[in-house]
Coordinates of C-alpha atoms in Angstrom, one line a residue:
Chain A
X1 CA -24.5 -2.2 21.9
X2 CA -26.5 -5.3 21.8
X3 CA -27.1 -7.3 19.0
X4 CA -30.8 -6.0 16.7
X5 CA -31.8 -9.5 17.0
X6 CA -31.0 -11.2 20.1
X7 CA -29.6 -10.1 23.7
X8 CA -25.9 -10.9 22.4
X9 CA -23.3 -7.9 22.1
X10 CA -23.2 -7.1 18.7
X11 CA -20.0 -7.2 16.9
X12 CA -20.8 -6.7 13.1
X13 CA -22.0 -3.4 12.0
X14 CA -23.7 -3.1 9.0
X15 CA -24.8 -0.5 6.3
X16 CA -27.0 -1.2 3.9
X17 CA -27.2 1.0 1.0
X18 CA -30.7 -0.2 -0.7
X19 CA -31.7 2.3 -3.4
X20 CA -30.2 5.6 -2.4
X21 CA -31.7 5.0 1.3
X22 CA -29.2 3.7 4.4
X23 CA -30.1 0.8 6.7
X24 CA -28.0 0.2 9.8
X25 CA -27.6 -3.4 11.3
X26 CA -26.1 -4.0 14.5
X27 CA -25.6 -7.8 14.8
X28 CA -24.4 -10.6 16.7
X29 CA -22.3 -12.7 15.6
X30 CA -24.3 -15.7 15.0
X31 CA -27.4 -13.2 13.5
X32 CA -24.3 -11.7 11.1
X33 CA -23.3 -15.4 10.0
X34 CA -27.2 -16.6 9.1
X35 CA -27.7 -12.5 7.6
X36 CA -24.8 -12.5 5.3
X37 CA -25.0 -16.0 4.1
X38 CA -28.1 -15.7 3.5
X39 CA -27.6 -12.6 1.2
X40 CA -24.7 -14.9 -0.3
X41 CA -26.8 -17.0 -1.4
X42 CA -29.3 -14.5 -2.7
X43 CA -26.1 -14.3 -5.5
X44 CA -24.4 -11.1 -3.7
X45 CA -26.9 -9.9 -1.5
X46 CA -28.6 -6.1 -2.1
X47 CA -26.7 -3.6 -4.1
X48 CA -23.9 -2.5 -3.1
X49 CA -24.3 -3.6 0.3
X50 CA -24.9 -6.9 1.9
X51 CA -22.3 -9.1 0.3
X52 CA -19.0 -8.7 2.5
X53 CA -16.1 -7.3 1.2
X54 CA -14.1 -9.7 -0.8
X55 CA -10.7 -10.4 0.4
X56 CA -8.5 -13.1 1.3
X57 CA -9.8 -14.9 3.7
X58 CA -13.0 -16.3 1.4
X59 CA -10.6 -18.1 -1.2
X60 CA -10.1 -20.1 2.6
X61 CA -13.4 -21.5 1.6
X62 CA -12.2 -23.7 -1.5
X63 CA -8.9 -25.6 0.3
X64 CA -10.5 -25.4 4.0
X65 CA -13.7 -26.9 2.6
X66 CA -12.2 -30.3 1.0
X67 CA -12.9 -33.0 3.5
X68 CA -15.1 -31.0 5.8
X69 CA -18.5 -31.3 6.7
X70 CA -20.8 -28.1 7.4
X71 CA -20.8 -28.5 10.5
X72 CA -16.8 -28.8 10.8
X73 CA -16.9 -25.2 8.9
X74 CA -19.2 -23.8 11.5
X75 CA -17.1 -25.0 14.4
X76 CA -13.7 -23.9 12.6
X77 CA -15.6 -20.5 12.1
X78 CA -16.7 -20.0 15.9
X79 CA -12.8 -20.3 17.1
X80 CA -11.4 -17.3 18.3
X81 CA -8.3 -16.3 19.2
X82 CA -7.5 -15.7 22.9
X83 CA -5.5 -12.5 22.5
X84 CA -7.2 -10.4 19.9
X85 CA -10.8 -12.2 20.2
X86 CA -10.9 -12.1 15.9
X87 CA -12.8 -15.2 14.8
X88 CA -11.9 -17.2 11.8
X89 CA -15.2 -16.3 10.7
X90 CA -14.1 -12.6 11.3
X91 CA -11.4 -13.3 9.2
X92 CA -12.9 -15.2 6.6
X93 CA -14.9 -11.7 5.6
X94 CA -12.7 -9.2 6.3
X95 CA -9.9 -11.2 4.7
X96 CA -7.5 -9.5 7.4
X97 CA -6.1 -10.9 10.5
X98 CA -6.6 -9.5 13.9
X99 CA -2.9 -9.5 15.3
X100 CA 0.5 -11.8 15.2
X101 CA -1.5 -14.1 17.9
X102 CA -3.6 -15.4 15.1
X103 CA -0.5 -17.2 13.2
X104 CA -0.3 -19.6 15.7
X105 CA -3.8 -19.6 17.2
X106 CA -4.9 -20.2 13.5
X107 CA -1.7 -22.3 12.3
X108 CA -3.5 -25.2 11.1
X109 CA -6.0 -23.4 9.3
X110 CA -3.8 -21.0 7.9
X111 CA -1.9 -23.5 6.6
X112 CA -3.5 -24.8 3.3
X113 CA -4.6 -20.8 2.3
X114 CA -0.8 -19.7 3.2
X115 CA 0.5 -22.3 0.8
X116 CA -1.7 -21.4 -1.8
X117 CA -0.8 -18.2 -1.9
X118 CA 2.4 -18.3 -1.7
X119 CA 3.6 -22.2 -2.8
X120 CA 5.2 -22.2 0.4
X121 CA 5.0 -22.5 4.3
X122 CA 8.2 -21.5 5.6
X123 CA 10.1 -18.1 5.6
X124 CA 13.5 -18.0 4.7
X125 CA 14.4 -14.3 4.4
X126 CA 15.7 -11.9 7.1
X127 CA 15.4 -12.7 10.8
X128 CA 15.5 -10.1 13.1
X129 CA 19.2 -9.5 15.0
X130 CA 17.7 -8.8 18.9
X131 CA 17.8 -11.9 20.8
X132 CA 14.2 -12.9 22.6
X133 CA 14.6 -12.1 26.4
X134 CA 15.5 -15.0 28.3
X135 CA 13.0 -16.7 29.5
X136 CA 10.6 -16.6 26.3
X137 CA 10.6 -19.0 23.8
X138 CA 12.5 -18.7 21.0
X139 CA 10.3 -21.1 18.9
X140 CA 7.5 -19.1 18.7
X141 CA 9.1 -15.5 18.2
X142 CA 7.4 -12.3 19.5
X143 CA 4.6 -14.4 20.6
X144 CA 5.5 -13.5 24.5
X145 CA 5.5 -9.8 23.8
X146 CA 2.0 -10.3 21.9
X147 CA 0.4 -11.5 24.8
X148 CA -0.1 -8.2 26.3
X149 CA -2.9 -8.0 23.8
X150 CA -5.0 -10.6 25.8
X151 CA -4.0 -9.0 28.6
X152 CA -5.0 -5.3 27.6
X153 CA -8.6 -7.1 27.1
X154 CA -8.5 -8.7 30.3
X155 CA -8.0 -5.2 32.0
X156 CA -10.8 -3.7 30.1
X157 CA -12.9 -6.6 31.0
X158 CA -12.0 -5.9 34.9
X159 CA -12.4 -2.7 34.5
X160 CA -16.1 -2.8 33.1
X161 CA -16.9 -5.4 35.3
X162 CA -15.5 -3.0 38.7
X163 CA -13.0 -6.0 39.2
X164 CA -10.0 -3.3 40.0
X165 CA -7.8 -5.9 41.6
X166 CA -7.5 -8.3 38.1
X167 CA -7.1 -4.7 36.4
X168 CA -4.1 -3.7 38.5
X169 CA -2.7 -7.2 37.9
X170 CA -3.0 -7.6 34.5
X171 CA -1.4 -4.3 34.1
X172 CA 1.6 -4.8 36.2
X173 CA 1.5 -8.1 33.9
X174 CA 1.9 -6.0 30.8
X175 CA 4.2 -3.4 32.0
X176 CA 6.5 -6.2 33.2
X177 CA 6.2 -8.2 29.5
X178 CA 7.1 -4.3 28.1
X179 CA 9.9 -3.4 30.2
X180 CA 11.6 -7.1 29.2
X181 CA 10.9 -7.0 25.2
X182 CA 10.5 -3.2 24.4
X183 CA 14.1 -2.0 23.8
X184 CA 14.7 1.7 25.4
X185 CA 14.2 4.8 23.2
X186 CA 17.5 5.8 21.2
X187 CA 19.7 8.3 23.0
X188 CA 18.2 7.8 26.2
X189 CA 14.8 10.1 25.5
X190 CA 12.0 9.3 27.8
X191 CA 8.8 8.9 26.2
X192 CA 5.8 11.1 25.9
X193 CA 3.0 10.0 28.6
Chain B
X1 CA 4.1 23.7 6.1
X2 CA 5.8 21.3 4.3
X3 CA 3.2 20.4 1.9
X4 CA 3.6 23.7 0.2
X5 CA 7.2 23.2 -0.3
X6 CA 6.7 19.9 -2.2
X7 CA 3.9 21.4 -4.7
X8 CA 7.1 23.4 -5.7
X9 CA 9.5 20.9 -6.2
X10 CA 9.6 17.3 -8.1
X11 CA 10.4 14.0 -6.2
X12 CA 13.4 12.0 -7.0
X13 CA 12.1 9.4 -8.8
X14 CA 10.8 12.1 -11.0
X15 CA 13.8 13.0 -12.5
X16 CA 13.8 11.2 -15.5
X17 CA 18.0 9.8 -15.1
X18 CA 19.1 6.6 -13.9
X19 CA 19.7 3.5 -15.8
X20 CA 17.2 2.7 -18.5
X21 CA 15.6 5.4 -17.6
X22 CA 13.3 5.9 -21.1
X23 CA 11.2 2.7 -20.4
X24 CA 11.8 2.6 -16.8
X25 CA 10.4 5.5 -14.5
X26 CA 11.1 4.3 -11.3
X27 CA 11.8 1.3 -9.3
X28 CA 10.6 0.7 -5.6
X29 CA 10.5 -1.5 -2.6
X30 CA 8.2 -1.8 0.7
X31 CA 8.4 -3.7 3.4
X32 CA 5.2 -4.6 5.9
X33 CA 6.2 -4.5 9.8
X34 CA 4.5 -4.7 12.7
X35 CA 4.7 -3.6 16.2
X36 CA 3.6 -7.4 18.3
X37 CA 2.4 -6.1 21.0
X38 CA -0.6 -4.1 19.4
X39 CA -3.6 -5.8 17.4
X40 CA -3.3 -5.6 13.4
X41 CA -4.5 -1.9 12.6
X42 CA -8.3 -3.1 11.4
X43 CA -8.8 -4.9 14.9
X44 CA -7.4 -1.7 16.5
X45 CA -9.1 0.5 19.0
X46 CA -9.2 4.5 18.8
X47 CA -7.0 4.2 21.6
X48 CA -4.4 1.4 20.3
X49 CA -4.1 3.1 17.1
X50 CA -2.7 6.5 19.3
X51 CA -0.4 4.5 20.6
X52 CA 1.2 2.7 17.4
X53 CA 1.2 6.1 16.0
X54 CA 2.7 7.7 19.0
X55 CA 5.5 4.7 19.7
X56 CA 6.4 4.5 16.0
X57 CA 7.0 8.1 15.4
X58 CA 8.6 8.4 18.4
X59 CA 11.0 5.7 17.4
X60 CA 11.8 6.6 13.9
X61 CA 12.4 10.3 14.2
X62 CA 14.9 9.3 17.1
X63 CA 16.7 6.1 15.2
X64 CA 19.9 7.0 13.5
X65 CA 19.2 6.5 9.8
X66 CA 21.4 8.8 8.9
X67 CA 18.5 10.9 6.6
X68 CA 16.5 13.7 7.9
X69 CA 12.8 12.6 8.1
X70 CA 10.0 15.2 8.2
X71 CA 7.0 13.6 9.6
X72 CA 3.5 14.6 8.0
X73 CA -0.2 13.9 10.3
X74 CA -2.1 12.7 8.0
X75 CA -4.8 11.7 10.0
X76 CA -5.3 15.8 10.8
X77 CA -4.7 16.6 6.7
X78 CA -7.6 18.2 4.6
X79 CA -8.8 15.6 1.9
X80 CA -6.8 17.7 -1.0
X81 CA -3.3 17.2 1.2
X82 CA -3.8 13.6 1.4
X83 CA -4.8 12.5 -2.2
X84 CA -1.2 15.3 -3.2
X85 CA 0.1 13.0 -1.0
X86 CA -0.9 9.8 -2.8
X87 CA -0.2 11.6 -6.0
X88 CA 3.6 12.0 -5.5
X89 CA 3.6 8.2 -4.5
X90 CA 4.4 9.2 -1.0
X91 CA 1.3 7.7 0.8
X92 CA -1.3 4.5 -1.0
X93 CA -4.6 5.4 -1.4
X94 CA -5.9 3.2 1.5
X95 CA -3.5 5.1 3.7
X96 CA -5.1 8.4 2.6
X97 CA -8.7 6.9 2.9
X98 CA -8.1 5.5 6.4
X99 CA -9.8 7.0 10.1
X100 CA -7.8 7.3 12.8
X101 CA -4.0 8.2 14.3
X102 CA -1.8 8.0 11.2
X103 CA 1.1 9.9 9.6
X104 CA 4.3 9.4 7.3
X105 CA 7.4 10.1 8.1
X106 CA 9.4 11.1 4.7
X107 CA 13.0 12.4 3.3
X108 CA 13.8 15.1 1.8
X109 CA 14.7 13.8 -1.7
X110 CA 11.1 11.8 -1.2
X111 CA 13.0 8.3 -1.4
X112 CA 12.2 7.5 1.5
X113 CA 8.6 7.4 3.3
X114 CA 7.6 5.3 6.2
X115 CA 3.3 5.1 6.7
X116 CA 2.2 4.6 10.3
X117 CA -0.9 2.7 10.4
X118 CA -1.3 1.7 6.9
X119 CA -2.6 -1.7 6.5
X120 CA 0.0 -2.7 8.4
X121 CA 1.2 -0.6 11.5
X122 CA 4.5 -0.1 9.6
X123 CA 5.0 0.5 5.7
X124 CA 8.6 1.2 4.5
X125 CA 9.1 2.2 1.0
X126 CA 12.0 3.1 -1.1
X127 CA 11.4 5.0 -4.6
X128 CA 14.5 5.5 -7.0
X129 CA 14.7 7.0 -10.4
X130 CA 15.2 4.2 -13.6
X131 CA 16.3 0.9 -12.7
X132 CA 17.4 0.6 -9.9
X133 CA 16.0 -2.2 -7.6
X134 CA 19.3 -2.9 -5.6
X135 CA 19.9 0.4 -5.1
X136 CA 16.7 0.5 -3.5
X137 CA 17.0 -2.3 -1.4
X138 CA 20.1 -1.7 0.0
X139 CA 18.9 1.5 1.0
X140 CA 15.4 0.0 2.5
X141 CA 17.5 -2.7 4.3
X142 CA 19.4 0.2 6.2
X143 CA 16.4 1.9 7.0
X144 CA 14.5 -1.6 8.5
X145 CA 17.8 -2.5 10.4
X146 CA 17.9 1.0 12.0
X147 CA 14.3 1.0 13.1
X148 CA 14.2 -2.6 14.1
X149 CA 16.8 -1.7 16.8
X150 CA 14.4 0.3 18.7
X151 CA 10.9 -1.1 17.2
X152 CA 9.7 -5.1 18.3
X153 CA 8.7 -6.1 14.8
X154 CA 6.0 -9.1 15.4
X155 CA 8.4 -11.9 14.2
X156 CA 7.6 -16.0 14.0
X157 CA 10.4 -18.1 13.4
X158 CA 8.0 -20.0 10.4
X159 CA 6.0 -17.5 9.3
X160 CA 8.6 -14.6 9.2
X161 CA 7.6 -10.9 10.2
X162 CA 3.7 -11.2 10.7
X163 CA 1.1 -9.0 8.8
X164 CA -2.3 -8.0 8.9
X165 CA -2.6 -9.9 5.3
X166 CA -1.5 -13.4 4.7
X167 CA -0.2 -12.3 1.0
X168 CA 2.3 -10.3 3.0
X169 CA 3.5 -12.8 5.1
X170 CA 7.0 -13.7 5.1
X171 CA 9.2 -11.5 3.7
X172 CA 6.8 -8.7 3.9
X173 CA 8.8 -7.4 0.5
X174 CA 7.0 -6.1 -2.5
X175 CA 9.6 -5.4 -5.1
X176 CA 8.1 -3.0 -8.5
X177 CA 9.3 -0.6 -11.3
X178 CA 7.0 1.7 -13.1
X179 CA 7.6 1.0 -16.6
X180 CA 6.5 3.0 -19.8
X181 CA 5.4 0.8 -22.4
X182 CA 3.7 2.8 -24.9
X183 CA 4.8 1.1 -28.6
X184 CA 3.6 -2.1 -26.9
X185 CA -0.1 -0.7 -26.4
X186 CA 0.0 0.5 -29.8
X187 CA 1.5 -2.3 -31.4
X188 CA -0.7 -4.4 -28.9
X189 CA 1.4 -7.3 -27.9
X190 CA 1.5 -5.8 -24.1
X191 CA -2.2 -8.0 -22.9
X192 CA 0.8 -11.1 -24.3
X193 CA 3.2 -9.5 -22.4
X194 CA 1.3 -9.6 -19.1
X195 CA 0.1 -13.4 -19.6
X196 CA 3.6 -14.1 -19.5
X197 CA 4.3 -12.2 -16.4
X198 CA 1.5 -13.8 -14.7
X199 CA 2.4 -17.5 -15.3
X200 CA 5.7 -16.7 -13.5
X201 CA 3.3 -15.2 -10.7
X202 CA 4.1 -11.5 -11.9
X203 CA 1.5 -8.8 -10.6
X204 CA 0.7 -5.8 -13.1
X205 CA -1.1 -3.2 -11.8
X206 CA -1.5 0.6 -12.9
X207 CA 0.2 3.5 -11.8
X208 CA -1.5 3.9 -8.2
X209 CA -1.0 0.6 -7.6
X210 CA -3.6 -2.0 -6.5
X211 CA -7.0 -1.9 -8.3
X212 CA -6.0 1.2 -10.1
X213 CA -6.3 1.8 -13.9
X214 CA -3.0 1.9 -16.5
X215 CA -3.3 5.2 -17.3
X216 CA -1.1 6.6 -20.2
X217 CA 0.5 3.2 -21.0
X218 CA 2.2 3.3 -17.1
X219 CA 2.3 -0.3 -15.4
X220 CA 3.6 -1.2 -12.2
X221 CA 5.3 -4.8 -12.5
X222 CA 6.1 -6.2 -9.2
X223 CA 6.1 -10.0 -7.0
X224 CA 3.2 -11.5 -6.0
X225 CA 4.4 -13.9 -3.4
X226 CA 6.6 -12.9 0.1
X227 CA 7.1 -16.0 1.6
X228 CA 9.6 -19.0 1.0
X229 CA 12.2 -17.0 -0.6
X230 CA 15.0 -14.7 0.3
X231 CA 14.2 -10.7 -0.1
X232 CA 17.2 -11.1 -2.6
X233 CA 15.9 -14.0 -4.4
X234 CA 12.9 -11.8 -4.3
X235 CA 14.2 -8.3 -5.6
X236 CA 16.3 -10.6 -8.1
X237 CA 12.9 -12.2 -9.7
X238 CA 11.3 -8.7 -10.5
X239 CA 15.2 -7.3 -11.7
X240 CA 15.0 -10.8 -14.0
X241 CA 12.4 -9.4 -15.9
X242 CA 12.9 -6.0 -16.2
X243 CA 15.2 -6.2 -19.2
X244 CA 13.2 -9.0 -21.2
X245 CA 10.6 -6.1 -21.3
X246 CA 12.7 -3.4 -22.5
X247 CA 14.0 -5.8 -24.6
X248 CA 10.8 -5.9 -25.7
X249 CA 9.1 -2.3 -26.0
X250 CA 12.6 -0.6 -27.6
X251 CA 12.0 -3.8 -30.6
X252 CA 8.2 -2.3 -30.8
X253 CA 9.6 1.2 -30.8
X254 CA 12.2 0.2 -33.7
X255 CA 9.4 -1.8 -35.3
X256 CA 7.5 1.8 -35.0
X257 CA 9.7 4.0 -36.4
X258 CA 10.9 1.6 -39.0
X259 CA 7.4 0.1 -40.3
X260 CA 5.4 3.4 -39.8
X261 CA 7.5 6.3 -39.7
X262 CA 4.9 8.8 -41.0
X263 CA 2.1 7.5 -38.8
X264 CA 3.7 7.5 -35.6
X265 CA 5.1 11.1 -36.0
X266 CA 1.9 12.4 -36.6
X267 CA 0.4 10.7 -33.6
X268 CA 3.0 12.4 -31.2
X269 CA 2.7 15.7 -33.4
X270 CA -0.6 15.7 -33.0
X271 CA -0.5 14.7 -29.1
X272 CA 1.8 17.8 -28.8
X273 CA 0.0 20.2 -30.2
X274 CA -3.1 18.8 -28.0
X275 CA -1.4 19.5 -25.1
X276 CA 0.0 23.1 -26.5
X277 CA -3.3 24.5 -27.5
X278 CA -6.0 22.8 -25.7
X279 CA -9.1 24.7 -23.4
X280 CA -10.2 22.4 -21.1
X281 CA -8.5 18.5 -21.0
X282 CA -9.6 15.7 -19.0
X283 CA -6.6 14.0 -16.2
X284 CA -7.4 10.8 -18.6
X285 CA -6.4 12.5 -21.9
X286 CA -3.2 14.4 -20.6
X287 CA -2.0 11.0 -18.9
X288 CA -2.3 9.7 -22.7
X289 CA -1.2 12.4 -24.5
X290 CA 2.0 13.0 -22.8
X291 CA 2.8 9.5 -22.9
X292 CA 3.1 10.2 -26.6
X293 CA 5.0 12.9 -26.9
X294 CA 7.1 11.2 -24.2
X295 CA 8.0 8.2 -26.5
X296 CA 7.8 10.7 -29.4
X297 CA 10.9 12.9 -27.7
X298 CA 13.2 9.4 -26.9
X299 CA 12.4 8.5 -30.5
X300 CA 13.7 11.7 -31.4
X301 CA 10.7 13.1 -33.2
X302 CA 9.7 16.4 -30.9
X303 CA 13.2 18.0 -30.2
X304 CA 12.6 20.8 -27.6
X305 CA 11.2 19.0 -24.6
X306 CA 12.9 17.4 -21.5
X307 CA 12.0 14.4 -20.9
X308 CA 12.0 15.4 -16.8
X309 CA 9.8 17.9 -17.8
X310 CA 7.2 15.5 -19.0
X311 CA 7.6 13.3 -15.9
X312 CA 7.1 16.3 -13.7
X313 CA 3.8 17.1 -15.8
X314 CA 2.2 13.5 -15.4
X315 CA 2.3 14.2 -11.6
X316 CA 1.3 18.3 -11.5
X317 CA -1.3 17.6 -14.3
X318 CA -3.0 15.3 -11.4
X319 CA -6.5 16.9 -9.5
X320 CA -5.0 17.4 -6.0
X321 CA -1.5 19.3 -7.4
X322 CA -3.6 21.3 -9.5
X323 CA -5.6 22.2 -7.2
X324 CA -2.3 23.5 -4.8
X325 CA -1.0 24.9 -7.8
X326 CA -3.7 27.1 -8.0
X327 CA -4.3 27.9 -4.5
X328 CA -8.1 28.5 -3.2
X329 CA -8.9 31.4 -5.5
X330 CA -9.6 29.2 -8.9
X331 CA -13.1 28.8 -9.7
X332 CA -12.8 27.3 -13.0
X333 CA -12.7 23.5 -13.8
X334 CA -10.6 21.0 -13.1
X335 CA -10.1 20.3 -17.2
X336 CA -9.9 24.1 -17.7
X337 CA -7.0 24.6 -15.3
X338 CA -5.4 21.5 -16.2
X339 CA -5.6 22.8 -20.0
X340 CA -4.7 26.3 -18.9
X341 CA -1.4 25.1 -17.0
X342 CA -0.3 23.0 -20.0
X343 CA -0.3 25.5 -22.6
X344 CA 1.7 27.9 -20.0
X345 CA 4.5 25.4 -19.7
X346 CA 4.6 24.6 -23.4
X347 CA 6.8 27.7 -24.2
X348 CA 5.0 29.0 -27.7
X349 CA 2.0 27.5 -27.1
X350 CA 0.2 30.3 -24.4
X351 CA 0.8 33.1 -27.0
X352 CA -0.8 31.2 -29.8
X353 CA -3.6 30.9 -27.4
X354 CA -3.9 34.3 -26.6
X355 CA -4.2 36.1 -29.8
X356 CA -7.0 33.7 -30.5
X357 CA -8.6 34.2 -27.4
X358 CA -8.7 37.5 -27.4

């Protein structure tokens, strides 16, 4: 679906309920950004709809803002992350990440709100007992095994764009990255297709 | 199905035993988990959200957990199944309002339930009777060991297990008991109590958890932060608390009994006989009035009810178990079913009724 205002894809969808009637808006991203800020600063937008939901991600605003410029805030909010293709700005309004990618794509940023919350930036608690398969890095966790996110995208991509050999590829890619990480079902029970 | 089995029998938790068990209702733990090689369930397609549904039942009916799960499709439930569901604390309210592939997978003592594609693609949560937090993690511990065996939880060495939510980071623990505090809502010193929780970064919420209303003098006390502590450390902070709070609401009781004797039997008379005779009650007013004749029975002022029987009420009093109750035939209101299934349990109460009635 392409964007109401512009030839982009539109990724935000929107409904608007103004006085008992519904209004649909299918935006890009850069149309969402101007549309909702500027309800934002219309003190919460129309009633009941335009002002995004609140959640997390918006108290970013107060420790990601010290030091930065609006323009710093803008190119911080365009970054997006290569697996799940979530933006910051995403984030920032739905208060909810995209997948485990985003803790390390988003690390720096994540930083200040994560210590906020919590008073803390490092976990100390239970660690899980299976080993990473050899080869993957052990400092960044599961992070090998998430990467068949990007790829699942890239295949989709392929595919929509008739590119068959990059879709056979990336998912011989992923089924390799499954077979390695994904421990077998218990009592040896195949899977449903 | 299953669904009708439960509208016949009480949960666990319900129970009314277990230690403290007259302030204390119940005591729970969840932990957030999810699978790493699938986006967070909001950034989820149709198509991904089959397959963390698929994977993870797959997986946790076949791990060895040494407990018999029955596994519930919520996503294919009618809207009455769902919010029974989220009445008997079995599934949250976001869980029961969510689209797509989703299910719970749950014991048969309703301790245990495990939501697929919650928030998170994996909720575990634990639910014991009184107070009983270590009982409850011990048992939760099991559970995530067993399932972590055949399940890649997303995992970074800093950050801990990885959720949708950056106030679930970490730890992914949230650590609560239910607890009844009625003399401190009347003797209001409870809005003091909660200041207190709060500067030692305390959460209160009401029964239903987040965003949800303290009906009937319920509150759900539980850790706000999941990240730079142990789980124990964690569990041992709510468990710290606990019995400064008893502590607490048995001194108002005392204060009650002692200070206004007369007045404070007459309130849970009164409440009692509310509840005996009434035609048509709100879900509001029940919650309220049977939190009174709750503390009124523990204070040893209504003799002839159990105080199980009460906690069973608070739940079958709720809109979604009346309406199972009932079955599809009922025409009548919410309030007038609700009023007519009280005075029926209160033994004395449905004949007075009827002579005037008729």
């Amino acid at each position: 679906m392409k964007c109401q205002q512009c030839d982009n894809p539109a990724v935000f969808h929107i409904t608007e309920l103004e006085s008992g009637s519904v209004r649909e808006l299918h935006l890009c991203e850069d149309h969402a950004r101007t549309y909702l800020n500027q309800n934002e600063d219309a003190g919460g937008g129309s009633e009941g709809g335009g002002a995004p939901k609140k959640g997390v991600g918006q108290s970013a605003g107060g420790p990601l803002g010290v030091g930065q410029t609006a323009d710093d805030l803008a190119a911080l909010d365009q970054r997006v992350c290569e697996m799940c293709g979530i933006t910051f700005f995403e984030f920032r309004n739905q208060g909810r990440l995209g997948c485990p990618h985003d803790y390390i794509q988003f690390e720096k940023e994540l930083e200040p709100l994560i210590a906020n919350i919590h008073g803390a930036t490092e976990h100390t608690g239970r660690r899980p007992s299976r080993a990473v398969p050899a080869g993957a890095d052990p400092a960044v966790g599961t992070d090998g095994l998430t990467e068949v996110i990007g790829l699942r995208r890239g295949m989709k991509e392929a595919i929509a764009s008739e590119d068959y050999e990059k879709a056979s590829e990336n998912r011989d890619a992923i089924r390799g990255i499954e077979d390695r990480w994904v421990p077998p079902l218990p009592s040896g029970q195949s899977p449903t297709p | 199905m299953r669904l009708d089995t439960l509208t016949q029998s009480i949960g666990e938790w319900l129970r009314g035993t277990g230690p403290e068990s007259d302030i204390v209702m119940s005591s729970r733990v969840r932990l957030a988990r999810n699978l790493a090689q699938y986006p967070f369930v909001n950034r989820a397609t149709e198509q991904d959200r089959a397959d963390t549904e698929r994977i993870l039942r797959e997986r946790i009916v076949a791990a060895p957990m040494g407990i018999a799960l029955d596994y519930i499709d919520v996503g294919h439930l009618e809207e009455v199944d769902r919010r029974f569901l989220v009445e008997r604390q079995l599934i949250s309210r976001e869980h029961a309002d969510a689209q797509g592939a989703r299910g719970v997978a749950i014991d048969c003592m309703e301790q245990v339930s495990l939501m697929i594609n919650e928030e998170d693609h994996l909720r575990i949560q634990c639910l014991h009777s009184g107070l009983d937090l270590h009982g409850a993690w011990e048992q939760i511990k099991t559970v995530d060991d067993q399932i972590e065996k055949v399940v890649p939880y997303a995992f970074h060495p800093r950050w801990g297990y990885l959720t949708a939510c950056p106030t679930n980071v970490g730890t992914g623990i949230r650590v609560s008991v239910m607890l009844h505090l009625p003399a401190l809502v009347i003797t209001r010193q409870i809005d003091k109590v909660f200041r207190s929780l709060h500067k030692i970064s305390l959460a209160v919420r009401g029964l239903y958890g987040e965003g949800s209303q303290a009906m009937g003098d319920f509150y759900q006390i539980s850790n706000q932060t999941t990240l730079g502590r142990t789980e124990e450390e964690l569990v041992q902070q709510v468990a710290d608390v606990v019995p400064v709070i008893i502590d607490y609401e048995r001194r108002a009781r005392e204060f009650l009994v002692r200070e206004t004797q007369q007045n404070v039997h007459d309130q849970v008379s009164r409440a009692y006989g509310i509840l005996r005779t009434a035609q048509t009650i709100t879900n509001e007013e029940t919650m309220q009035l049977l939190s009174r004749v709750r503390m009124g029975v523990l204070l040893g002022l209504i003799g002839d009810v159990k105080i199980a029987d009460i906690n069973s009420l608070l739940i079958r009093t709720q809109p979604a178990h009346l309406q199972k109750l009932r079955g599809s035939d009922g025409d009548s209101s919410d309030d007038i079913e609700r009023a007519r299934y009280l005075r029926q349990h209160f033994e004395g109460g449905d004949s007075q009724v009827k002579t005037s009635a008729n």
